[in-house]
Short mmCIF file of C-alpha atoms in Angstrom, two decimals:
data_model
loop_
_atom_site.label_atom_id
_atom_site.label_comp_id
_atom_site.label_asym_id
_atom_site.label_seq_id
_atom_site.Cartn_x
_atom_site.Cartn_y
_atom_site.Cartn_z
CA UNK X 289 118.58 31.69 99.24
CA UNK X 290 117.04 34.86 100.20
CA UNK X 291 119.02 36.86 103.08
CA UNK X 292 115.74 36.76 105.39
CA UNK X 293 115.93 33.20 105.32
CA UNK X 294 120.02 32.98 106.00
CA UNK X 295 119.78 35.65 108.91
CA UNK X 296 116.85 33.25 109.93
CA UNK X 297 118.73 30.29 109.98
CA UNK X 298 122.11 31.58 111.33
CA UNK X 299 119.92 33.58 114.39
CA UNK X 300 118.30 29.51 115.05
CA UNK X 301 121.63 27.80 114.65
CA UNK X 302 123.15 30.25 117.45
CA UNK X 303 120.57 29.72 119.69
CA UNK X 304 120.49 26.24 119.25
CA UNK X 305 124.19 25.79 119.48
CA UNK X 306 124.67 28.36 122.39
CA UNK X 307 121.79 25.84 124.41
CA UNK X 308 124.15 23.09 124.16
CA UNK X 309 126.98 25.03 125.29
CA UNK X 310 125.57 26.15 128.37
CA UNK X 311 126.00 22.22 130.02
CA UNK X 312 124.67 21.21 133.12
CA UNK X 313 124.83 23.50 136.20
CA UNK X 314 127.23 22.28 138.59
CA UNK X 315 125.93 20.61 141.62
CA UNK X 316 126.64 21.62 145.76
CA UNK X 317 128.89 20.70 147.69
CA UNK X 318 125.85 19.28 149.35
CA UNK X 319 124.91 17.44 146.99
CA UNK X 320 128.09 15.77 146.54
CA UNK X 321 127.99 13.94 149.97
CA UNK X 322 126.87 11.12 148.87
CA UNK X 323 128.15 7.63 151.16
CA UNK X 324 130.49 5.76 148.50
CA UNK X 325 127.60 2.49 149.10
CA UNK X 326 125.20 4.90 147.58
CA UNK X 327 126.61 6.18 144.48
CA UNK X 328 125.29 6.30 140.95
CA UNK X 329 128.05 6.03 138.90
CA UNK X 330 128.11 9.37 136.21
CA UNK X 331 130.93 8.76 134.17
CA UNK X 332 133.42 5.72 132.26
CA UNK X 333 136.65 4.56 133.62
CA UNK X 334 139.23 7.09 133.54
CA UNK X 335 136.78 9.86 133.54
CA UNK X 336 139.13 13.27 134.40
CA UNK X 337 137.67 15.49 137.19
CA UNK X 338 136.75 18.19 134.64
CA UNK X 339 134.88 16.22 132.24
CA UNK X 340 132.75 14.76 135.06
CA UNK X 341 132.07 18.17 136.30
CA UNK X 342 131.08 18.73 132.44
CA UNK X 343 128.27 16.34 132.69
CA UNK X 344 126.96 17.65 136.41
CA UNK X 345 128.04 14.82 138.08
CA UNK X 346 130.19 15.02 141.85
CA UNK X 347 133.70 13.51 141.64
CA UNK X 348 135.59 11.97 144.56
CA UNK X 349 138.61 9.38 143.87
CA UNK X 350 139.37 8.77 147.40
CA UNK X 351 137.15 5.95 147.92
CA UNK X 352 138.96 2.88 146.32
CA UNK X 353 136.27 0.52 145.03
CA UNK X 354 133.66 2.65 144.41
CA UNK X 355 132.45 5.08 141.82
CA UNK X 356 134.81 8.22 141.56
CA UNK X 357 132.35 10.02 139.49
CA UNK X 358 128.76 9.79 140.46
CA UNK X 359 125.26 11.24 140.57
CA UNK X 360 124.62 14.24 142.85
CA UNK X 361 121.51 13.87 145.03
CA UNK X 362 118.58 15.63 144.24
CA UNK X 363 118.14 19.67 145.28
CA UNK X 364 115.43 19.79 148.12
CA UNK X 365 113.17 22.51 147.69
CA UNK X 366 110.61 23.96 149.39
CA UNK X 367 108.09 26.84 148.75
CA UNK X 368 107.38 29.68 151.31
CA UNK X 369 105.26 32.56 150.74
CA UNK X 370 107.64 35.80 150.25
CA UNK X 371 107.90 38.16 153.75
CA UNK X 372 108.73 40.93 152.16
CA UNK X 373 105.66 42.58 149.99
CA UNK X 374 107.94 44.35 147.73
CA UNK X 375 108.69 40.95 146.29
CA UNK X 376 104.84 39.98 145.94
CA UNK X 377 103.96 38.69 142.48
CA UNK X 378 99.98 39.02 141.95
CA UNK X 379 98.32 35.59 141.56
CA UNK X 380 94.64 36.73 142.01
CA UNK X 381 92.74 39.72 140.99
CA UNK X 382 90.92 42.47 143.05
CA UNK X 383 88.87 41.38 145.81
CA UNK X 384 89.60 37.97 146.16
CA UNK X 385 88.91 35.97 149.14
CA UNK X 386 91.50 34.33 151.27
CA UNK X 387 89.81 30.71 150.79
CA UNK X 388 89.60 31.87 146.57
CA UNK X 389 93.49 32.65 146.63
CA UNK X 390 94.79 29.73 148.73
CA UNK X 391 92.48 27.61 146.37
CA UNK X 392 95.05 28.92 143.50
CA UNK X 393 97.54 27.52 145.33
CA UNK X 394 98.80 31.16 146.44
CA UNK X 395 99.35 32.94 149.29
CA UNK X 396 97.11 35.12 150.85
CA UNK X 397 97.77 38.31 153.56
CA UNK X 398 95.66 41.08 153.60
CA UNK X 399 98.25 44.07 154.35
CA UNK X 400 99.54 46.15 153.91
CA UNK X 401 97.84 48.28 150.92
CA UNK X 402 99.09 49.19 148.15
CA UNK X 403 100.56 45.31 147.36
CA UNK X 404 98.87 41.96 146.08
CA UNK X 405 97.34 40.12 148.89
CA UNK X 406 97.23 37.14 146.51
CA UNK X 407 100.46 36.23 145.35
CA UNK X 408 102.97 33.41 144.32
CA UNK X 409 104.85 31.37 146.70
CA UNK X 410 108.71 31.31 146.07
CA UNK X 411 110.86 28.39 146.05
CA UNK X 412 113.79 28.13 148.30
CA UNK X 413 117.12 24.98 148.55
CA UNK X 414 117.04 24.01 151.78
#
């Protein structure tokens, strides 16, 4: 094989293997109060703490009866548009109208200079 095609390969089969290392993120504590009635069981009998952590999932044993590793409840989310205008991404070009950017699905203020007046909402946990 040529040695293009084996640093090629090798650079691919990193990546890919370094992607399946990285797991799931863990979830909140928040997310974890879940009532024991409600619980989506995550994991098999005898599941350990850490390898239901390893598959994102909340674990509690001190409910008898119900599951002891279980699905986390979803994030909530919600976008706002940024405050500060340091932190403004542009989403429109120059001279766009209010009613053109918010069209976009952007924000829209008109000060102070020197920023975009159109720009991307950010999305925050709540």
């Amino acid at each position: 094989m040529d040695l293009k095609v084996v640093c090629v390969l090798s650079v691919i089969l990193v990546i890919a293997l370094s992607t399946l290392a990285e797991g799931r993120t863990s979830p909140t504590k928040c997310q974890c109060k879940v009532a024991p009635r409600e619980r989506r069981n995550c994991g098999y009998p005898g599941i350990s703490e850490v390898e239901c952590a390893k598959a994102g999932c909340c674990f509690n044993d001190s409910v008898f009866g119900f599951p002891w590793c279980f699905a986390p409840k979803e994030k909530k989310v919600r976008k706002v548009c940024p405050t500060d205008p340091s932190t403004r991404i542009n989403c429109g070009f120059p001279g766009i109208t209010a009613q053109q950017c918010e069209s976009k699905g952007c924000c829209f203020k008109a000060h102070p200079a020197g920023v975009p007046w159109c720009f991307y909402h950010r999305t925050v946990e709540q």
